[in-house]
GROMACS .gro file of C-alpha atoms in nm:
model
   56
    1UNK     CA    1   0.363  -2.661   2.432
    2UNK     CA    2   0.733  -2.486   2.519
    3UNK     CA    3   1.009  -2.666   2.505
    4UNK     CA    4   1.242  -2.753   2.802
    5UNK     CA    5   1.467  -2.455   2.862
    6UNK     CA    6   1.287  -2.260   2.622
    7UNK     CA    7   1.049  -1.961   2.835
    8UNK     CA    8   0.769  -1.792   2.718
    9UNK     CA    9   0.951  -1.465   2.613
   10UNK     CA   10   1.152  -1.699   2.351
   11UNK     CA   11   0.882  -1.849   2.197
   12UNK     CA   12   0.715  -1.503   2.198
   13UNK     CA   13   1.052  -1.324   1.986
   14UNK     CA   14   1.034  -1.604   1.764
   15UNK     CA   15   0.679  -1.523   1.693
   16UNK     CA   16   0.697  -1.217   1.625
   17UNK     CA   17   1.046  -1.244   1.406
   18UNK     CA   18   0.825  -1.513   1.189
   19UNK     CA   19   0.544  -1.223   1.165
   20UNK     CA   20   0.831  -0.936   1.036
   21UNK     CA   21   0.990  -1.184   0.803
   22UNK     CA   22   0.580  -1.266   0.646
   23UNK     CA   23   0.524  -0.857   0.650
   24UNK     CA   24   0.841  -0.782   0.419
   25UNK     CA   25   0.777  -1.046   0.195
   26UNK     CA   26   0.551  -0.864  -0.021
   27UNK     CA   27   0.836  -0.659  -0.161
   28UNK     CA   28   0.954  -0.954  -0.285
   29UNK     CA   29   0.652  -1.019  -0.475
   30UNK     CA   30   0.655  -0.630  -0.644
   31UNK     CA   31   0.993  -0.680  -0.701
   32UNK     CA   32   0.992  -0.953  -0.928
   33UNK     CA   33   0.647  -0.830  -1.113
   34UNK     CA   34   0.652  -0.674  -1.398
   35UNK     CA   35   0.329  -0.587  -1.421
   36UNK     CA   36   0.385  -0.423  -1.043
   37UNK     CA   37   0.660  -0.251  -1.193
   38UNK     CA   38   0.496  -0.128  -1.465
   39UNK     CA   39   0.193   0.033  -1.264
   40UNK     CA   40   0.386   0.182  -0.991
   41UNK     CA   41   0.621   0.353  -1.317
   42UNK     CA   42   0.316   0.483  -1.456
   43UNK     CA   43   0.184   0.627  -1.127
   44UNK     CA   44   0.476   0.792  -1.070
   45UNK     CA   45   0.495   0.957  -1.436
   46UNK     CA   46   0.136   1.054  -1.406
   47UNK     CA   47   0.188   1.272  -1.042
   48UNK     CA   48   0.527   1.379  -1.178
   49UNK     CA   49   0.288   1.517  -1.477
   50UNK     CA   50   0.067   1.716  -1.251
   51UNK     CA   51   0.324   1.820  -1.036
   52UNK     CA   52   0.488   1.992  -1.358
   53UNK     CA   53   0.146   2.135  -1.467
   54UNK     CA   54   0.125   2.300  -1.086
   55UNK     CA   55   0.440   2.438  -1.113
   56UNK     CA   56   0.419   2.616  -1.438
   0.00000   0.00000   0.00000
């Protein structure tokens, strides 16, 4: 099904434009959950923590 005056290559961008715009949408999600938030804070403290137990 293409449009009238609409080729191939169009419809093709516009497919692939949809699938980007799905793909970054998951930041969304992480960004508005706390719960996210709160995991990704505490794997970041804990390899901060062996990074300073490495270094000294």
């Amino acid at each position: 099904m293409v449009a009238e005056g609409v080729g191939p290559s169009v419809e093709a961008a516009a497919v692939v434009a949809l699938r980007l715009k799905a793909a970054t949408s998951w930041w969304d999600v992480v960004n508005e959950s706390p719960a996210w938030q709160d995991r990704i804070f505490h794997v970041l403290a804990a390899l901060y923590g062996i990074v300073a137990v490495v270094a000294l």
